[in-house]
């Protein structure tokens, strides 16, 4: 090997976002300071997992130290705390990339989402993968010594920073593979350099970690600490493993407490809030795998981002393979977190190979079923928790019937809606609730689509349904157009948009069919000309003068918008205008002789109907001119 002159010590600036983050973290997470230890242990465990994975193809990486372990040492006099691992380690470039920048794209988003609420913000730290920097909550300076597996002992790296804008980095001769992180604790954080405290924190937060976490073994009773103790005893303390160090999912479910399941969830999800439910299953037979799936209680920041991290942690025979294996669950279940440990996939499996492997498909089907079972159980047994779930993920679940027609009926049963019978704005009605209270013989489930649930609630089309006491689903989310395009039936009843022209409403027996004064409809038709397909008397209006309805082949405007956003242009047809002859405006129209005034009123009726449906007037300036003319006359 050629002896290249080692690069000298260098002082480098943190990326701007890191500076902001450090500042915020140190100032806003004060009351949750102990999270730093979990973050450092979690990184050390990840490093051990990565080593095991890379060593599959490079066994020499193990050198003569194949047993993974994490050690925590401390010196209460000097106020130092050290977390070291014999994992993969980092090269100089990796140190600069990992400990000087925030590699993930979500940083700006992270900073935006900080609330000032410490509990809440602590939760975000894990999610955004900024765990290492949490060391600065308790440390006035941090020193990292590391050597990457496969590199020469001379290629170690020393990184030091006080967390204030810059760090220094220098070469280091480092015999031991892996990473050692030494914190010089702040004066008011001296409590962490304490055996009892550390043991407690490890047991509480890192018990499930699949790598042994060790603390120095306490000196046995009566053992002298005096001059005559052998010198080596100080240099190499005996270590004691304090966590249970077995991958949690490999243990029998009957031996795992709820508390352990919850802690493990935090580890896999980086979410600090407790999960709502979980399902842990071992499958033996043609395929062999263990899965542990969780339903989170709140949405991660990247739930709606295209490149958001989703999917399970994948292990093959307990060897960590990858994070974010998204092949094992459909997109509409992308909020599910957890672990899959398979015995059937090859250890060298890549994302591409996963897609081609037949085991992937079978496991995906089975896990989809498990996840739906778990959601169903929550809905049945814990309605209040289910409401929390629905608020966080309902809009995602609504993608289900379109993506997974085979499970459409099951998913439909899980849907919750804000309807004309809801308490306020809550999405508190299921389709089963709807059917239970529907009039006997009714063969439809009625809904109205709008920009928001609020706008849906205002729709003039609802008037006759209100009058007759028929429940209508108020659909105001973007995904609803997608949902109704794919969900056509539930329990034998068909879904019906109440703005459809062919609304199947029987006339009430005691109710005379409304009729317009002779010639009025024809005059309206003539005045509106090309602007409308046709004009007709409405059965659905009670209070409003007019509304637009949709012909049989016409897409609703929300779906048209969705298609447009996805690059498909869908021509819109001309609208059908329905009018309410009982309304004062129509009575006035019937008596208006002056043609110009009649035209103005007719156009206002049409544009009003558009506005009430949440659309723009077709000719806004013209509309304003006509309204003003009417107001002034
Ligand atoms: P995350 O763990 O979510 O990626 P962190 O801020 O905790 O974010 O760590 C940043 C990166 O620094 C890690 O992804 C890893 O590459 C590197 N790193 C941190 N600690 C260690 C360690 N003990 N050994 C090897 N690499 C580490
Ligand atoms: Mg981390």
XYZ file of C-alpha atoms and ligand atoms in Angstrom:
661
model
C 0.000 0.000 0.000
C 1.333 3.443 -0.874
C 1.677 5.872 1.941
C -0.356 8.877 0.924
C 0.171 11.884 3.180
C -2.825 12.101 5.492
C -5.085 15.092 4.861
C -4.501 17.615 7.626
C -7.075 18.697 10.128
C -9.820 20.730 8.502
C -12.517 22.945 9.909
C -15.772 22.842 7.973
C -19.115 24.598 8.362
C -22.363 22.764 8.937
C -25.003 23.012 6.266
C -27.358 25.901 7.088
C -30.225 23.557 7.883
C -28.072 21.688 10.377
C -27.321 24.924 12.190
C -30.986 25.781 12.372
C -31.799 22.323 13.521
C -29.130 22.293 16.219
C -30.350 25.583 17.534
C -33.959 24.468 17.665
C -33.165 21.110 19.129
C -31.048 22.438 21.939
C -33.627 25.050 22.821
C -36.902 23.265 22.280
C -36.300 19.704 23.386
C -34.927 20.408 26.769
C -37.490 18.445 28.724
C -37.054 15.351 26.571
C -33.292 15.312 26.688
C -32.856 11.622 27.327
C -33.947 10.840 23.759
C -30.337 11.384 22.685
C -29.325 8.007 24.117
C -31.951 6.107 22.215
C -30.887 7.881 19.011
C -27.219 7.027 19.475
C -27.983 3.405 20.348
C -30.329 3.131 17.412
C -27.599 4.423 15.053
C -25.096 1.992 16.546
C -27.525 -0.892 16.067
C -28.152 0.196 12.462
C -24.379 0.220 11.927
C -24.139 -3.369 13.240
C -26.989 -4.427 10.932
C -25.237 -2.821 7.966
C -21.993 -4.592 8.772
C -23.727 -7.941 8.922
C -25.318 -7.242 5.572
C -22.130 -6.107 3.809
C -20.184 -8.986 5.340
C -22.438 -11.414 3.473
C -20.397 -10.630 0.378
C -17.240 -9.410 2.179
C -16.631 -11.789 5.092
C -13.246 -10.134 5.693
C -15.111 -7.094 7.067
C -15.567 -8.964 10.320
C -11.768 -8.935 10.837
C -11.317 -10.839 14.093
C -14.306 -9.236 15.776
C -17.490 -10.862 14.420
C -19.868 -10.464 17.385
C -21.824 -7.217 17.152
C -22.113 -5.185 20.336
C -22.730 -1.677 21.578
C -20.935 -0.342 24.638
C -21.775 2.584 26.819
C -19.068 3.886 29.100
C -18.996 6.935 31.319
C -16.845 8.921 33.684
C -18.846 10.907 36.186
C -15.804 12.908 37.342
C -14.902 14.007 33.828
C -18.605 14.213 32.868
C -18.142 12.121 29.738
C -20.360 9.514 28.146
C -19.239 7.247 25.302
C -21.342 5.089 22.999
C -19.279 2.746 20.835
C -20.096 0.019 18.369
C -18.164 -2.456 16.226
C -20.483 -1.899 13.279
C -19.791 -0.677 9.767
C -18.046 2.595 10.723
C -17.668 5.566 8.382
C -15.108 6.735 5.852
C -14.062 10.388 5.759
C -16.562 11.168 3.002
C -19.326 9.419 4.869
C -18.568 11.367 8.030
C -18.814 14.639 6.134
C -22.053 13.635 4.407
C -23.718 12.081 7.458
C -22.573 14.360 10.260
C -22.327 17.680 8.453
C -25.464 17.808 6.380
C -28.959 16.488 6.524
C -29.113 14.230 3.544
C -32.845 13.837 3.446
C -34.996 16.186 1.479
C -37.492 16.652 4.259
C -35.434 19.069 6.341
C -37.146 22.261 5.323
C -40.421 20.472 5.927
C -39.160 19.414 9.339
C -38.290 22.938 10.326
C -41.667 24.121 9.126
C -43.478 21.511 11.154
C -41.819 22.303 14.458
C -44.530 23.501 16.766
C -42.779 24.573 19.917
C -44.629 21.778 21.705
C -41.791 19.675 23.036
C -43.542 16.317 22.944
C -44.628 16.922 19.421
C -41.258 18.203 18.239
C -39.390 15.306 19.838
C -41.552 13.004 17.770
C -40.518 14.809 14.601
C -36.825 14.379 15.324
C -37.010 10.635 14.933
C -39.173 10.857 11.835
C -36.857 13.171 10.000
C -33.747 11.172 10.683
C -31.825 13.876 12.481
C -31.128 11.655 15.446
C -27.368 12.063 15.711
C -27.585 15.808 16.321
C -29.695 15.202 19.403
C -26.378 14.504 21.185
C -25.982 18.271 21.407
C -29.003 18.556 23.657
C -26.870 17.192 26.495
C -23.300 17.646 25.227
C -21.191 20.808 25.068
C -18.947 18.992 22.629
C -19.049 15.722 20.740
C -16.121 13.705 19.453
C -16.594 10.909 16.928
C -13.843 8.380 16.209
C -14.596 5.958 13.475
C -13.103 3.530 10.996
C -15.033 1.923 8.233
C -15.017 -1.850 7.756
C -12.677 -2.797 4.916
C -10.463 0.290 5.303
C -6.977 0.299 6.728
C -6.366 1.217 10.368
C -4.661 4.388 9.137
C -7.867 5.575 7.505
C -9.751 6.320 10.667
C -11.437 9.694 11.117
C -11.830 12.003 14.078
C -14.694 14.502 14.050
C -15.177 17.092 16.771
C -17.775 19.782 17.217
C -19.317 22.001 19.840
C -22.499 22.072 17.793
C -22.214 25.735 16.929
C -21.874 26.092 13.222
C -18.699 24.161 12.490
C -16.782 20.991 13.087
C -13.216 19.819 12.609
C -12.287 16.620 10.907
C -8.871 14.951 10.926
C -7.276 11.614 10.072
C -6.842 9.180 12.894
C -5.061 5.893 13.303
C -7.842 3.721 14.591
C -7.317 0.026 15.072
C -10.845 -0.819 16.101
C -13.512 -1.035 13.407
C -16.715 0.856 14.057
C -17.668 4.109 15.708
C -17.124 5.662 19.083
C -19.091 8.749 20.059
C -17.866 10.619 23.092
C -20.000 13.324 24.663
C -18.584 15.964 26.944
C -21.756 16.477 28.943
C -23.034 19.921 29.815
C -22.811 20.782 33.481
C -26.546 20.379 33.952
C -26.541 17.006 32.165
C -24.104 15.332 34.548
C -26.941 13.022 35.654
C -26.425 10.932 32.513
C -22.913 9.858 33.549
C -24.430 7.454 36.008
C -24.664 3.672 35.891
C -28.122 3.467 37.370
C -29.596 6.092 35.072
C -27.996 4.610 31.960
C -29.100 1.089 32.769
C -32.626 2.329 33.267
C -32.657 4.268 29.995
C -31.291 1.326 28.011
C -33.872 -1.020 29.491
C -36.677 1.412 28.869
C -35.830 2.511 25.369
C -33.527 -0.018 23.769
C -34.439 -3.360 25.228
C -35.703 -4.748 21.920
C -32.576 -3.828 19.938
C -31.220 -7.006 18.393
C -27.645 -6.174 19.393
C -26.314 -6.499 22.960
C -25.983 -3.133 24.696
C -23.336 -3.336 27.385
C -22.402 -1.267 30.419
C -19.284 -1.709 32.545
C -19.871 -4.425 35.089
C -20.133 -2.910 38.553
C -17.197 -3.768 40.785
C -18.156 -6.708 43.003
C -18.727 -6.059 46.688
C -15.488 -5.857 48.625
C -13.339 -5.614 45.528
C -10.659 -3.085 46.094
C -10.311 -0.041 43.916
C -6.974 0.747 45.524
C -3.414 0.853 44.335
C -3.016 -2.878 44.239
C -5.771 -3.540 41.659
C -4.178 -4.929 38.516
C -3.619 -2.236 35.902
C -5.332 -4.171 33.102
C -8.560 -4.284 35.039
C -8.947 -0.541 34.512
C -7.974 -0.666 30.876
C -10.419 -3.387 29.944
C -13.416 -3.331 32.220
C -15.678 -6.343 32.239
C -18.904 -5.694 30.400
C -22.403 -6.679 31.113
C -25.276 -6.845 28.649
C -28.271 -4.926 29.960
C -30.872 -5.329 27.231
C -32.560 -8.546 26.177
C -30.822 -8.278 22.794
C -33.060 -10.583 20.838
C -34.973 -9.290 17.862
C -38.428 -8.823 19.342
C -40.384 -10.354 16.488
C -38.548 -13.674 16.847
C -39.980 -14.198 20.326
C -43.369 -15.871 20.857
C -46.189 -13.323 20.994
C -47.349 -14.735 24.332
C -44.071 -13.653 25.933
C -44.090 -10.078 24.706
C -45.754 -7.372 26.762
C -47.751 -4.498 25.253
C -45.097 -2.166 26.575
C -42.416 -4.029 24.610
C -44.491 -3.947 21.458
C -44.933 -0.202 21.874
C -41.241 0.402 22.427
C -40.357 -1.657 19.410
C -42.771 0.374 17.348
C -40.845 3.529 18.182
C -37.723 1.841 16.949
C -39.134 0.755 13.583
C -41.253 3.806 12.908
C -39.283 6.692 14.404
C -42.674 7.741 15.728
C -42.831 8.712 19.358
C -46.535 8.320 19.726
C -47.890 4.925 20.713
C -49.364 2.871 17.865
C -53.123 2.232 17.774
C -52.861 -1.504 17.123
C -50.512 -4.210 15.915
C -50.535 -7.744 14.582
C -47.690 -10.207 15.057
C -47.746 -13.437 13.071
C -45.485 -16.318 12.354
C -46.338 -18.247 9.208
C -45.035 -21.728 8.562
C -45.731 -23.931 5.585
C -45.037 -23.369 1.940
C -43.723 -19.942 2.779
C -42.063 -19.126 6.068
C -42.040 -15.659 7.454
C -42.759 -13.564 10.493
C -44.465 -10.204 10.277
C -45.150 -7.543 12.832
C -47.378 -4.765 11.516
C -48.420 -1.586 13.308
C -51.128 1.016 12.774
C -49.741 4.441 13.720
C -51.873 7.052 15.448
C -50.855 10.004 13.323
C -49.725 10.679 9.798
C -46.022 11.083 9.046
C -45.010 14.296 7.290
C -44.333 12.526 4.006
C -47.572 10.545 3.735
C -48.562 12.526 0.656
C -45.132 12.987 -0.858
C -44.399 10.912 -3.888
C -40.912 10.011 -2.671
C -41.990 9.537 0.933
C -40.405 6.654 2.830
C -42.863 3.804 3.158
C -42.853 0.070 3.483
C -41.528 -2.418 5.973
C -38.136 -3.189 7.393
C -37.103 -6.316 5.567
C -35.019 -9.042 7.173
C -34.049 -12.364 5.651
C -33.437 -14.947 8.329
C -32.824 -12.160 10.837
C -30.271 -10.400 8.688
C -31.316 -6.827 8.049
C -31.727 -6.289 4.296
C -33.417 -2.954 3.743
C -35.624 -0.228 5.076
C -38.715 0.845 3.208
C -39.449 -2.416 1.394
C -42.654 -1.174 -0.220
C -43.380 -4.311 -2.243
C -45.208 -6.046 0.584
C -48.173 -3.741 1.005
C -50.367 -1.829 -1.457
C -50.108 1.970 -1.636
C -53.414 2.474 0.155
C -51.887 0.795 3.207
C -48.670 2.799 3.009
C -49.122 4.075 6.559
C -48.598 0.583 8.003
C -45.192 0.230 9.686
C -43.355 -2.853 10.773
C -41.047 -5.719 10.100
C -41.063 -8.638 7.723
C -38.575 -11.445 8.306
C -38.646 -14.003 5.526
C -36.941 -17.373 5.209
C -37.732 -17.697 1.503
C -36.026 -14.713 -0.044
C -32.334 -14.850 -0.972
C -29.968 -12.885 1.251
C -28.695 -10.901 -1.695
C -32.180 -9.773 -2.655
C -32.414 -6.277 -4.160
C -35.445 -4.116 -4.816
C -35.514 -5.285 -8.423
C -35.236 -8.956 -7.495
C -37.963 -8.524 -4.904
C -40.381 -7.469 -7.578
C -39.750 -10.609 -9.601
C -39.803 -13.062 -6.730
C -43.059 -15.055 -6.561
C -42.863 -15.105 -2.766
C -43.296 -11.320 -2.794
C -46.774 -11.549 -4.275
C -48.024 -14.190 -1.870
C -46.640 -12.367 1.142
C -48.153 -9.105 -0.073
C -51.598 -10.694 -0.351
C -51.330 -12.194 3.111
C -50.033 -8.996 4.731
C -52.761 -6.939 3.055
C -55.308 -9.253 4.619
C -53.615 -9.010 8.036
C -53.537 -5.240 7.866
C -57.219 -5.057 6.886
C -58.090 -7.519 9.671
C -56.316 -5.279 12.158
C -58.039 -2.137 10.915
C -61.384 -3.941 11.037
C -60.752 -5.108 14.582
C -59.937 -1.566 15.653
C -63.108 -0.269 13.984
C -65.254 -2.846 15.774
C -63.659 -2.837 19.192
C -62.301 0.671 19.666
C -64.523 3.205 17.884
C -62.810 6.187 19.524
C -59.361 4.959 18.483
C -60.745 4.205 15.064
C -61.864 7.817 14.730
C -58.248 8.855 15.390
C -57.081 6.383 12.794
C -59.634 7.634 10.304
C -58.637 11.264 10.757
C -55.011 10.377 10.059
C -55.395 7.827 7.261
C -58.978 7.777 6.013
C -58.116 9.663 2.843
C -55.383 7.095 2.087
C -57.698 4.150 2.657
C -60.126 5.686 0.164
C -57.588 4.909 -2.570
C -58.209 1.243 -1.805
C -61.241 0.286 -3.909
C -59.496 1.710 -6.982
C -56.167 0.043 -6.300
C -57.381 -3.276 -4.937
C -60.796 -4.197 -6.396
C -60.588 -7.669 -4.852
C -60.835 -6.110 -1.391
C -63.178 -3.262 -2.334
C -66.127 -4.521 -0.271
C -63.960 -4.990 2.847
C -62.448 -1.551 2.437
C -65.889 -0.018 1.844
C -67.012 -1.369 5.207
C -64.139 0.525 6.842
C -64.960 3.875 5.263
C -66.377 6.692 7.359
C -68.262 9.673 6.007
C -69.476 13.049 6.940
C -73.156 12.947 5.927
C -76.309 14.957 6.339
C -76.805 12.978 9.573
C -73.335 13.536 11.037
C -72.576 15.452 14.170
C -71.099 18.600 12.635
C -68.033 18.040 10.519
C -67.127 14.623 11.920
C -66.715 11.690 9.538
C -68.734 9.482 11.835
C -71.035 7.444 9.578
C -70.253 4.087 8.046
C -72.056 2.616 5.052
C -73.616 0.098 7.435
C -74.994 2.994 9.500
C -76.364 4.454 6.286
C -78.104 1.252 5.197
C -79.481 0.533 8.639
C -81.400 3.819 8.606
C -82.263 3.971 4.920
C -85.949 3.797 3.925
C -87.127 0.266 3.159
C -86.878 -0.533 -0.532
C -84.322 2.189 -1.275
C -81.809 0.786 -3.707
C -79.287 3.649 -3.752
C -76.662 5.221 -1.542
C -76.700 8.931 -2.327
C -73.692 11.238 -2.326
C -72.652 14.679 -3.428
C -69.123 15.695 -4.425
C -67.679 19.147 -3.828
C -64.397 20.924 -3.158
C -64.894 20.624 0.600
C -67.352 18.875 2.907
C -68.504 22.366 3.843
C -69.329 23.162 0.207
C -71.003 19.782 -0.208
C -73.218 20.557 2.772
C -74.366 23.780 1.035
C -75.301 22.126 -2.228
C -78.808 23.079 -3.486
C -79.192 19.518 -4.745
C -79.579 18.413 -1.138
C -82.820 20.277 -0.623
C -85.248 17.563 -1.602
C -83.219 14.946 0.287
C -83.392 17.061 3.405
C -87.093 17.497 2.919
C -87.631 13.764 2.582
C -85.153 12.810 5.306
C -82.891 10.803 3.005
C -79.267 10.674 4.099
C -76.590 11.908 1.667
C -72.820 11.369 1.917
C -71.009 14.711 1.759
C -67.795 14.104 -0.135
C -65.323 16.949 -0.006
C -61.884 15.343 -0.317
C -59.869 15.208 -3.511
C -59.692 11.440 -3.342
C -63.498 11.139 -3.212
C -63.840 11.559 -6.973
C -61.423 8.646 -7.351
C -63.314 6.620 -4.762
C -66.722 7.088 -6.370
C -65.273 6.326 -9.783
C -64.303 2.872 -8.492
C -66.799 1.997 -5.818
C -70.117 1.355 -7.513
C -71.906 -0.904 -5.074
C -72.132 -1.800 -1.459
C -74.289 -4.636 -0.112
C -76.232 -4.679 -3.358
C -77.033 -0.938 -3.273
C -75.632 1.287 -5.984
C -73.989 4.608 -5.347
C -75.773 7.583 -6.869
C -74.513 11.120 -7.375
C -77.381 13.468 -6.491
C -76.344 15.850 -9.264
C -77.066 13.192 -11.911
C -79.731 14.286 -14.357
C -81.598 11.002 -14.034
C -82.128 11.170 -10.303
C -84.380 8.211 -9.451
C -86.637 10.105 -7.061
C -90.252 9.039 -7.055
C -92.688 11.925 -6.731
C -94.422 11.931 -3.367
C -98.000 10.797 -3.800
C -99.512 13.774 -2.042
C -97.255 16.149 -3.886
C -98.320 17.638 -7.165
C -95.574 17.583 -9.773
C -94.201 21.117 -9.955
C -94.966 22.826 -13.198
C -93.661 25.986 -14.806
C -95.901 28.659 -16.260
C -96.642 28.064 -19.905
C -93.784 28.987 -22.242
C -91.256 29.881 -19.510
C -88.938 26.935 -20.065
C -88.871 27.582 -23.799
C -88.095 31.266 -23.295
C -85.259 30.371 -20.904
C -83.902 27.864 -23.347
C -83.918 30.470 -26.100
C -82.277 33.133 -23.905
C -79.474 30.808 -22.801
C -78.990 29.299 -26.235
C -75.655 27.559 -26.647
C -74.765 28.028 -23.004
C -76.832 25.011 -21.936
C -77.750 21.604 -23.195
C -81.313 22.117 -22.021
C -83.469 23.648 -19.306
C -86.038 21.742 -17.293
C -88.214 21.889 -14.208
C -86.502 20.512 -11.123
C -87.789 18.012 -8.593
C -84.883 18.392 -6.270
C -85.025 22.083 -5.397
C -86.992 23.446 -2.474
C -85.376 26.768 -1.596
C -82.924 27.514 -4.372
C -83.960 28.870 -7.763
C -81.688 26.713 -9.919
C -79.033 24.038 -10.078
C -76.901 22.222 -12.637
C -77.237 18.508 -13.213
C -75.056 16.077 -15.059
C -76.023 14.085 -18.125
C -75.548 10.329 -18.113
C -72.169 10.392 -19.920
C -70.878 13.474 -18.221
C -68.009 13.215 -15.705
C -68.418 15.157 -12.508
C -66.183 18.247 -12.299
C -64.071 16.782 -9.447
C -63.166 13.705 -11.461
C -62.482 15.860 -14.492
C -60.081 17.920 -12.363
C -58.298 14.772 -11.155
C -57.887 13.474 -14.684
C -56.692 16.869 -15.848
C -54.090 16.918 -13.047
C -52.861 13.527 -14.231
C -52.457 14.861 -17.769
C -55.653 13.567 -19.369
C -57.811 16.189 -21.020
C -61.498 15.420 -20.741
C -63.853 17.665 -22.697
C -66.735 18.934 -20.593
C -70.206 18.838 -22.139
C -72.793 21.574 -21.848
C -74.690 21.735 -18.556
C -78.295 20.863 -17.930
C -80.038 23.616 -15.991
C -82.840 22.783 -13.605
C -85.074 25.501 -12.235
C -87.501 25.736 -9.352
C -90.763 27.312 -10.618
C -91.922 27.980 -7.046
C -89.047 30.353 -6.433
C -89.699 34.110 -6.434
C -87.017 34.669 -9.050
C -88.756 32.330 -11.470
C -92.107 33.986 -10.799
C -90.515 37.314 -11.590
C -89.006 35.889 -14.763
C -92.379 34.685 -15.905
C -93.649 38.260 -15.626
C -90.695 39.931 -17.283
C -91.659 41.226 -20.715
C -88.497 43.155 -21.443
C -86.197 40.805 -23.371
C -82.917 42.357 -22.159
C -83.971 42.070 -18.517
C -85.147 38.504 -19.131
C -81.722 37.616 -20.620
C -79.920 39.085 -17.613
C -82.031 37.112 -15.152
C -81.672 33.919 -17.168
C -77.875 34.156 -17.278
C -77.733 34.998 -13.570
C -79.780 31.864 -12.806
C -77.282 29.770 -14.738
C -74.116 31.300 -13.304
C -75.560 31.185 -9.794
C -76.073 27.477 -10.187
C -72.407 27.176 -11.163
C -71.301 29.185 -8.151
C -73.435 27.094 -5.812
C -71.686 23.985 -7.151
C -68.331 25.547 -6.270
C -67.435 26.314 -9.882
C -66.398 29.559 -11.523
C -68.932 31.467 -13.648
C -68.285 30.740 -17.314
C -68.050 34.465 -18.086
C -67.242 36.216 -14.804
C -67.099 39.820 -16.095
C -70.305 39.391 -18.074
C -71.949 37.874 -15.006
C -70.984 40.861 -12.843
C -72.271 43.330 -15.445
C -75.622 41.583 -15.609
C -75.992 41.340 -11.828
C -75.225 45.046 -11.522
C -77.751 45.924 -14.184
C -80.379 43.946 -12.285
C -79.446 45.507 -8.960
C -79.601 49.022 -10.394
C -82.928 48.539 -12.157
P -30.686 8.350 10.634
O -30.228 7.358 11.644
O -32.186 8.510 10.648
O -30.156 8.127 9.256
P -29.050 10.104 12.180
O -28.917 11.590 12.329
O -29.350 9.383 13.429
O -30.130 9.802 11.083
O -27.710 9.562 11.577
C -27.211 10.103 10.348
C -26.311 9.124 9.644
O -25.037 9.074 10.280
C -26.790 7.695 9.652
O -27.701 7.449 8.609
C -25.482 6.938 9.446
O -25.150 6.885 8.074
C -24.486 7.799 10.144
N -24.188 7.284 11.480
C -24.623 7.777 12.653
N -24.173 7.042 13.680
C -23.431 6.048 13.156
C -22.687 4.936 13.690
N -22.652 4.696 14.997
N -22.054 4.136 12.807
C -22.095 4.351 11.475
N -22.776 5.371 10.910
C -23.421 6.214 11.736
Mg -30.595 7.587 13.629
